[in-house]
Short mmCIF file of C-alpha atoms in Angstrom, two decimals:
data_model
loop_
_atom_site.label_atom_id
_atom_site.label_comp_id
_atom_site.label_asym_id
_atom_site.label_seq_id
_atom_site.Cartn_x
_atom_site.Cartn_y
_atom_site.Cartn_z
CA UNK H 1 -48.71 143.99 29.41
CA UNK H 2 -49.35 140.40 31.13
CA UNK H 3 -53.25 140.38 33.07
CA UNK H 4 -52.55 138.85 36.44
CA UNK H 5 -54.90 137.72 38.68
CA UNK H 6 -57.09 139.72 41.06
CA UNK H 7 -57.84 138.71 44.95
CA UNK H 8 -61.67 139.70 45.69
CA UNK H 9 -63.46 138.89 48.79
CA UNK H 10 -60.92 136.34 49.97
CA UNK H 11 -60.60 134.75 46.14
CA UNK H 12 -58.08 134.57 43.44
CA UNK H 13 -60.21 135.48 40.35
CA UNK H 14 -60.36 136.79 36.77
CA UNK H 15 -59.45 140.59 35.86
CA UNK H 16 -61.91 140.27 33.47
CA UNK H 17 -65.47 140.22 35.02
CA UNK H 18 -69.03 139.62 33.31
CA UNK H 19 -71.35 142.35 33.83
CA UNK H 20 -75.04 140.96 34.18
CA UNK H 21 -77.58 143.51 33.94
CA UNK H 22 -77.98 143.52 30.07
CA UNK H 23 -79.61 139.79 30.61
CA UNK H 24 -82.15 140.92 33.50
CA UNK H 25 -82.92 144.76 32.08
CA UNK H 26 -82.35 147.98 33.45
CA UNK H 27 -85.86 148.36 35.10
CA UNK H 28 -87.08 151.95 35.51
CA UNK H 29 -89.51 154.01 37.96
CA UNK H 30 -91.82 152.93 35.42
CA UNK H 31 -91.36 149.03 34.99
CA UNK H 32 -89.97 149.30 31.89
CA UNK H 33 -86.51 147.36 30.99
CA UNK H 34 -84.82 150.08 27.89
CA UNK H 35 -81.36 147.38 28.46
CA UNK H 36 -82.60 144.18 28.45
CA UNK H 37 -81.03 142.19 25.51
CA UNK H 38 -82.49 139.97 23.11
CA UNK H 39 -81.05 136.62 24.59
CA UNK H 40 -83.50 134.26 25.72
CA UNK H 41 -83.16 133.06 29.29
CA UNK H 42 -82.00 129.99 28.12
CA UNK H 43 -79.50 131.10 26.17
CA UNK H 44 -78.28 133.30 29.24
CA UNK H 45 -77.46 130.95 31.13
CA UNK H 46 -75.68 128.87 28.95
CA UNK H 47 -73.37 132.04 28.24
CA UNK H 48 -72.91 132.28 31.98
CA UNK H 49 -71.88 128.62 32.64
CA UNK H 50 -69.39 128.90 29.36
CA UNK H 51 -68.17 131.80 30.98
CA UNK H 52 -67.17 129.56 33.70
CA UNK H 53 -65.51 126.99 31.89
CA UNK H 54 -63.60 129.51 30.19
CA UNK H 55 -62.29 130.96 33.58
CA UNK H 56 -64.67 133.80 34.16
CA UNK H 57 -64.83 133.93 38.00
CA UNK H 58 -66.75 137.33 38.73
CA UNK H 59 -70.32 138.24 38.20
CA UNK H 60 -71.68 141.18 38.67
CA UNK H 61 -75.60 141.61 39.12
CA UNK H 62 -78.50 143.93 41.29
CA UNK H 63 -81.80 143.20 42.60
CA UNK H 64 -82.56 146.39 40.17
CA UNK H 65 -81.76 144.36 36.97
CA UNK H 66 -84.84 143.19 35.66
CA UNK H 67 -86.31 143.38 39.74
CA UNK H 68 -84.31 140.20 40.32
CA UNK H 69 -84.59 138.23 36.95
CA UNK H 70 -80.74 139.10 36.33
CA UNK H 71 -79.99 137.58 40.31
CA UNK H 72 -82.50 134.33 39.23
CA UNK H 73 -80.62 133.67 36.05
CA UNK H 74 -77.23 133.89 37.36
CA UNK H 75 -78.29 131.72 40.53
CA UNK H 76 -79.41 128.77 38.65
CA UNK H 77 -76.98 129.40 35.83
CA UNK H 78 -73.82 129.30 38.76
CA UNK H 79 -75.49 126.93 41.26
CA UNK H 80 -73.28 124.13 40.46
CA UNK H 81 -70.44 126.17 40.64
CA UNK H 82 -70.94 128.39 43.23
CA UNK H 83 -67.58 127.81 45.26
CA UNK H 84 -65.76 128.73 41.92
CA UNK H 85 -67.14 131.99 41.37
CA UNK H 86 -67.39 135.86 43.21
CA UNK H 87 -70.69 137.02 42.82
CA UNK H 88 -70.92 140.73 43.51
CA UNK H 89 -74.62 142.18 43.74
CA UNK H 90 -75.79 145.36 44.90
CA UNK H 91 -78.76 146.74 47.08
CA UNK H 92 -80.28 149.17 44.24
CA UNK H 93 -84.44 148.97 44.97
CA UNK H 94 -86.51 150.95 47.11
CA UNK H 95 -89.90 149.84 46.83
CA UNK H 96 -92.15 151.05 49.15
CA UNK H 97 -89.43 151.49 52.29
CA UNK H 98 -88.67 154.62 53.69
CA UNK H 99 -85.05 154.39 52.47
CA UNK H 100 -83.61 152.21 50.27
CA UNK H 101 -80.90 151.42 53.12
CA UNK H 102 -83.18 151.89 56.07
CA UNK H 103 -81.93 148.55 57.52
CA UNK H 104 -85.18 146.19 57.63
CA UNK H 105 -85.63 147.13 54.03
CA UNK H 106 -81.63 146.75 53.43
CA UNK H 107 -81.92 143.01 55.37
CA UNK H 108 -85.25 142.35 52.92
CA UNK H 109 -83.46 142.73 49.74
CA UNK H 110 -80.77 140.92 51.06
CA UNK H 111 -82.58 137.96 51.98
CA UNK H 112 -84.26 137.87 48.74
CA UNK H 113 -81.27 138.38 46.49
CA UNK H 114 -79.66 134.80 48.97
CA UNK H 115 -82.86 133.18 47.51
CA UNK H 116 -82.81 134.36 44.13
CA UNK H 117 -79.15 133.76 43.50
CA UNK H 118 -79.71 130.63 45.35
CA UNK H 119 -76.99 130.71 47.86
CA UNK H 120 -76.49 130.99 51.45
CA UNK H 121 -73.86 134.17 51.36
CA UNK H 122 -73.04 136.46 49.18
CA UNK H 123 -69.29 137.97 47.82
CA UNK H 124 -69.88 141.48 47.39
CA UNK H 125 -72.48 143.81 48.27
CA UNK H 126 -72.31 146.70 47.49
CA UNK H 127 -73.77 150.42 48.66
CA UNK H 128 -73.95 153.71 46.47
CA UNK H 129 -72.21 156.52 48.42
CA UNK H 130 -74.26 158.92 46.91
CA UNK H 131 -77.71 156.72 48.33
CA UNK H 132 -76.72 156.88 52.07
CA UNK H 133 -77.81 159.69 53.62
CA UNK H 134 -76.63 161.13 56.87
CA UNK H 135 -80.27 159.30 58.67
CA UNK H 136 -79.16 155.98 57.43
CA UNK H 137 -75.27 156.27 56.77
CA UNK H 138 -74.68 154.87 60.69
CA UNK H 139 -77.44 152.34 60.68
CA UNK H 140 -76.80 150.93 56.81
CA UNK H 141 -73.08 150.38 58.32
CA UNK H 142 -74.09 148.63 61.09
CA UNK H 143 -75.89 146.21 59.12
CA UNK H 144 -73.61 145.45 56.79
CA UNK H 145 -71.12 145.31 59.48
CA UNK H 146 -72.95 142.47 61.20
CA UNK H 147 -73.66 140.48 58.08
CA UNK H 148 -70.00 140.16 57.53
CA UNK H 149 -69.24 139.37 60.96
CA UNK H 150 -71.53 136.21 60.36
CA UNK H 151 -70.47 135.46 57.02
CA UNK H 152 -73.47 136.21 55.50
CA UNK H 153 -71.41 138.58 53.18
CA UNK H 154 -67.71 138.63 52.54
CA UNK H 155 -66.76 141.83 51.68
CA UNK H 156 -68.51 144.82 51.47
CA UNK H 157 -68.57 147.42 48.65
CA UNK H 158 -69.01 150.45 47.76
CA UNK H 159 -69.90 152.46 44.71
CA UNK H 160 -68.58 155.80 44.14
CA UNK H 161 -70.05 158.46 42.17
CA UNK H 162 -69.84 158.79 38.86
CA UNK H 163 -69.39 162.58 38.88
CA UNK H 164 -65.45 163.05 39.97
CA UNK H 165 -65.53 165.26 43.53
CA UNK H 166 -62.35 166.47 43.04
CA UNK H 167 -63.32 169.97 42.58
CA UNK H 168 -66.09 170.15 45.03
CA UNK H 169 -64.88 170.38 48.54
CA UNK H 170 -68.26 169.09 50.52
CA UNK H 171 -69.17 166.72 47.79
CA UNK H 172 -65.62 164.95 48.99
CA UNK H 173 -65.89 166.12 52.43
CA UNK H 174 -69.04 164.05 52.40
CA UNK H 175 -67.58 161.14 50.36
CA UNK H 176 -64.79 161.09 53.18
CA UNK H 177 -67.33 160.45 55.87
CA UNK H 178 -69.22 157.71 54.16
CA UNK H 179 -65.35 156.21 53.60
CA UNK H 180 -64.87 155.97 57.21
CA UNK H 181 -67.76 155.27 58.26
CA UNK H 182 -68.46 152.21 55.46
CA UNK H 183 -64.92 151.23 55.77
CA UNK H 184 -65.48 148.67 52.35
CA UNK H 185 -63.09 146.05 51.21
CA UNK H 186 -64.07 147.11 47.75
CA UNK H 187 -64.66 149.90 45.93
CA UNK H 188 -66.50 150.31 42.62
CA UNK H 189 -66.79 153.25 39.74
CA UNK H 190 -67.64 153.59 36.25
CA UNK H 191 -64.75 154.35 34.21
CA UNK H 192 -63.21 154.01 30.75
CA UNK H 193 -60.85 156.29 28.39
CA UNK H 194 -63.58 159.09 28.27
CA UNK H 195 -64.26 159.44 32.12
CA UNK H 196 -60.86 161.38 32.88
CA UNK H 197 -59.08 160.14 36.10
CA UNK H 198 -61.50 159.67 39.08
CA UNK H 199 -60.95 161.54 42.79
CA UNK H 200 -62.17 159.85 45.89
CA UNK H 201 -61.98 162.48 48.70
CA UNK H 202 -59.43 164.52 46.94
CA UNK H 203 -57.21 161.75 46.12
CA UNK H 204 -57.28 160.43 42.65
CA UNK H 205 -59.00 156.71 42.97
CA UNK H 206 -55.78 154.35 41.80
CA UNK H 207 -54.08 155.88 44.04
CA UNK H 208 -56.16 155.90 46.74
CA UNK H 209 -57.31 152.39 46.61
CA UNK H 210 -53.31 151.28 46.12
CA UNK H 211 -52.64 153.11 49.54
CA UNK H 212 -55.76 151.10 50.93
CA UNK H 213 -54.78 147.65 49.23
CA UNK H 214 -58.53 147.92 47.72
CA UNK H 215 -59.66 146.47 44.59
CA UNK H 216 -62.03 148.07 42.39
CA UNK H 217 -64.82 146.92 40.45
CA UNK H 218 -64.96 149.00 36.66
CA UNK H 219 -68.12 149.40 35.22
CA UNK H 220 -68.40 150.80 31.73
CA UNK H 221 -65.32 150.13 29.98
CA UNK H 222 -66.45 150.54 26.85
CA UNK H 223 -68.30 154.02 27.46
CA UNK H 224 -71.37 152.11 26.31
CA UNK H 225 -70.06 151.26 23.01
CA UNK H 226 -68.73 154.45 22.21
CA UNK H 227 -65.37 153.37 22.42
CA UNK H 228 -66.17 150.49 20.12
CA UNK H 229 -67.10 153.04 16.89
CA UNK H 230 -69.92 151.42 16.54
CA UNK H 231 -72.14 154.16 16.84
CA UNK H 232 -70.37 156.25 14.14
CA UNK H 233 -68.73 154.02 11.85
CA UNK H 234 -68.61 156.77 8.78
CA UNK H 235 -69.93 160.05 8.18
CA UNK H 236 -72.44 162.21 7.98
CA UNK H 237 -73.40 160.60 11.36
CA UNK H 238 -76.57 161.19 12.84
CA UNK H 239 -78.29 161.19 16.54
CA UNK H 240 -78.62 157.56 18.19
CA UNK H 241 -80.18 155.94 20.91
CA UNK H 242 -78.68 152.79 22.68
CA UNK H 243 -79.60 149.88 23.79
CA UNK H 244 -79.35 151.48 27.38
CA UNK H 245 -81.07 154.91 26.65
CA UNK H 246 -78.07 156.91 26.28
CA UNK H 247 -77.85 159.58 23.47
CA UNK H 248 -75.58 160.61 21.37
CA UNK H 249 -75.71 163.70 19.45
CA UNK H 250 -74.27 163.68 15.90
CA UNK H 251 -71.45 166.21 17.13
CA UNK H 252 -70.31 163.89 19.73
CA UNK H 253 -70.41 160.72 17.29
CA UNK H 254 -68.08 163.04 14.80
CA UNK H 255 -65.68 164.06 17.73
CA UNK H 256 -65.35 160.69 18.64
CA UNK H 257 -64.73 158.94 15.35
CA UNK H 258 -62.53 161.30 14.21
CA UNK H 259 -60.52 160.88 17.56
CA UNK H 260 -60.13 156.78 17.23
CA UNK H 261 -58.91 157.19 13.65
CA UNK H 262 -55.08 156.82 15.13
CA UNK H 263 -56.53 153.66 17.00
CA UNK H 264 -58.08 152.38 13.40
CA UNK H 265 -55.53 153.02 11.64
CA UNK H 266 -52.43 151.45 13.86
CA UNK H 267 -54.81 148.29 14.95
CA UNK H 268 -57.51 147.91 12.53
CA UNK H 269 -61.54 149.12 12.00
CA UNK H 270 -62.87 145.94 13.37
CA UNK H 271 -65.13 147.03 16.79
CA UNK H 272 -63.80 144.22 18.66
CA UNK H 273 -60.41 145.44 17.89
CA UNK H 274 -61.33 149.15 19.98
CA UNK H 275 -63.34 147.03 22.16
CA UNK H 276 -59.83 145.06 23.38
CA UNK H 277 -57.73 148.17 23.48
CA UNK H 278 -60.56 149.68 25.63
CA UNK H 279 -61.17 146.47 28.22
CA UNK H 280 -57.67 146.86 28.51
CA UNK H 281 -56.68 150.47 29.23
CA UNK H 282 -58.88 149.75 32.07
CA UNK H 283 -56.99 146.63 33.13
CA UNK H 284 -54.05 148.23 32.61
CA UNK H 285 -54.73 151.23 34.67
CA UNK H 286 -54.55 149.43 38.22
CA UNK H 287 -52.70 145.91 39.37
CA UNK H 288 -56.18 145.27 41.78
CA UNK H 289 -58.81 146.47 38.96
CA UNK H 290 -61.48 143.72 37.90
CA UNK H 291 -62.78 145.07 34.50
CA UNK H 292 -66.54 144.56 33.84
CA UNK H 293 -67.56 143.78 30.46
CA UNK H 294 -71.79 143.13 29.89
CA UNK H 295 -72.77 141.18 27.16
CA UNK H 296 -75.99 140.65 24.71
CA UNK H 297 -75.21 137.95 23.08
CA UNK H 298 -73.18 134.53 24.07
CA UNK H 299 -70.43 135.46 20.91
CA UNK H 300 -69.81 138.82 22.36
CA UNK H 301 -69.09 136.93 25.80
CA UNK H 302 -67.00 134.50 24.02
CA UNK H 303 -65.05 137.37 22.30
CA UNK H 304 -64.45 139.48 24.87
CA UNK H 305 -62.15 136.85 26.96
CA UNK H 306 -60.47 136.24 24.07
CA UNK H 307 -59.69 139.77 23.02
CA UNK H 308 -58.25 139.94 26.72
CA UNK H 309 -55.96 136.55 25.96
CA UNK H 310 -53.05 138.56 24.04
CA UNK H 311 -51.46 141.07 25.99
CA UNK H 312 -50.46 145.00 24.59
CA UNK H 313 -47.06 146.10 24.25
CA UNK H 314 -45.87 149.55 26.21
CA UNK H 315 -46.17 151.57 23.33
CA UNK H 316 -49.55 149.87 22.07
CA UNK H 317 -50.81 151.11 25.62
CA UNK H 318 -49.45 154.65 25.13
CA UNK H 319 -50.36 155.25 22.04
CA UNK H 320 -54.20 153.69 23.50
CA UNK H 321 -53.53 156.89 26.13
CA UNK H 322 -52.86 159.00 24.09
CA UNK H 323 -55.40 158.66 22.04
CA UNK H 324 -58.49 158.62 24.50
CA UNK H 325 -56.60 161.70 25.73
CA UNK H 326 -56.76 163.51 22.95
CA UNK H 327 -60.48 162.56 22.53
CA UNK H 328 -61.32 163.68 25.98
CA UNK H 329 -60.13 167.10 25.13
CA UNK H 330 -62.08 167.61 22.30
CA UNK H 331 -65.15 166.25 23.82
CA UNK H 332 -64.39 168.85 26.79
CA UNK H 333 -64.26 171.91 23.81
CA UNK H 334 -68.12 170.84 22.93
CA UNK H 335 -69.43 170.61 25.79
CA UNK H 336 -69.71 167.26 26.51
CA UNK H 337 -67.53 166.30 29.42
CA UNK H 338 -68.54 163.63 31.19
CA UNK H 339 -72.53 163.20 29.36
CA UNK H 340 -71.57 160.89 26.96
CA UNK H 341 -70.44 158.10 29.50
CA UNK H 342 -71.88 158.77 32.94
#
């Protein structure tokens, strides 16, 4: 397997993207930040402008993250190389409007996310399907329609649920209309080898977005670190909590140590190791996928661009499949389809 380059909003970039919220914080109803990571501001922007010189060429961010700070840092940490980079945002925070795409409240956030990333257009923006309602579906189109049309944004994008449709006929019914009503140049979803293959109005996604030419944003590679091992590195294991807020019951940690043993054993124990071989089942998975991977610290930014440097044979990849198959399976048998990674 040779990575080849992705096209993005008019751009030849990097499959490998950088994921930005962990530096701004996951900000709740309640203010609160349960992602932010410990890297000082400082130090997150000098990750982001290595990043850069070491050929990173997407960033991914949201006025949620950190209400902005995640948008601020990545502005004045990309300024200087803003006609380099694809900077993807999305429209995430309500506040006090009606609707969080009721269009003066979708043109607000927009102009404040041009003067907090400190530009004068943006790559990407992108909507959640599941967000626009039938009031504001026509209107939040229209808008972004118009923006485009001026250049204001490039391409717009849309993220699909995280919940496949695929056996609910009006939940895809539904994500049809938005579809053709949206009509995005992107398409995002979270996805990794625990997530099972995704449906986008009754058409698995791949295939769909092949058929469209679209590429597609993946969030979550790494199923939050479960993929890594991290969380369950030997027995007896017990309950955690992430960095993010997502549990993990001491059943599910078993299940899924037990079912990257092959992967341990054939490549190594080393989390960076099942951090690789997840980063790139997901590259692996589409020719127009742009992989998102978040990082805490400026060495796990470092590492995972290298990791991505030496390609996987055929049979690495299936036995990779195989495995996160397998796991999948048994995660289904407890009960835990789909809550460990969505």
């Amino acid at each position: 397997m040779t990575l080849s380059p992705r096209f993005l909003a008019g751009m030849t970039v990097h499959p490998l993207g950088v994921g930005c919220r962990p530096i701004g914080g996951l900000v709740t109803g309640t203010g609160t930040s349960p992602s932010r990571s410990e890297l000082q501001d400082d130090d997150a922007r000098d990750g982001l402008k290595w990043a850069v010189k070491r050929g990173a060429t997407v960033f991914d961010t949201a006025d949620i993250y950190g209400l902005g700070h995640s948008e601020r840092l990545v502005g004045q940490a990309l300024a200087h190389d803003r006609d380099k980079v694809c900077i993807t945002t999305r429209v995430a925070f309500r506040g006090t409007a009606a609707h969080l795409y009721a269009p003066p409240h979708l043109r607000h956030q927009l102009e404040q996310t041009l003067e907090n990333l400190q530009t004068d257009y943006l790559d990407v923006v992108f909507l959640d399907a599941d967000s626009l309602g039938d009031c504001f579906l026509e209107d939040a189109a229209v808008t972004v329609k118009d923006l485009r049309a001026r250049r204001l944004i490039r391409a717009v994008g849309l993220s699909l649920p995280s919940q496949s449709a695929a056996s609910d006929p009006a939940a895809g019914a539904r994500l049809a209309r938005v579809l053709d009503t949206m009509e995005p140049d992107v398409l995002a979803v979270r996805y990794n080898g625990l997530t099972g293959e995704p449906y986008i109005a009754g058409e698995e996604l791949f295939a769909y977005a092949a058929r469209k030419q679209l590429p597609v944003l993946v969030g979550e590679p790494l199923a939050r670190g479960l993929l890594t091992g991290k969380y369950c590195t030997t027995p007896p294991f017990t309950p955690v909590v992430t960095p993010s807020g997502q549990r993990f019951n001491a059943e599910q940690l078993a299940v899924v140590h037990h079912g990257l043993e092959p992967l341990r054993q054939h490549f190594g124990e080393d989390p960076a190791v099942l951090a690789r071989l997840a980063l790139m089942f997901c590259l692996d998975r589409y020719d127009r996928a742009i992989v998102l991977a978040g990082f805490s610290t400026s060495d796990q930014l470092e590492t995972n661009f290298a990791l991505t440097d030496e390609p996987l044979s055929a049979d690495d990849l299936a036995l990779v499949d195989d495995s996160y198959r397998r796991l999948r399976t048994r995660l289904s048998s407890i009960g835990a389809t789909g809550s460990p990674v969505s």
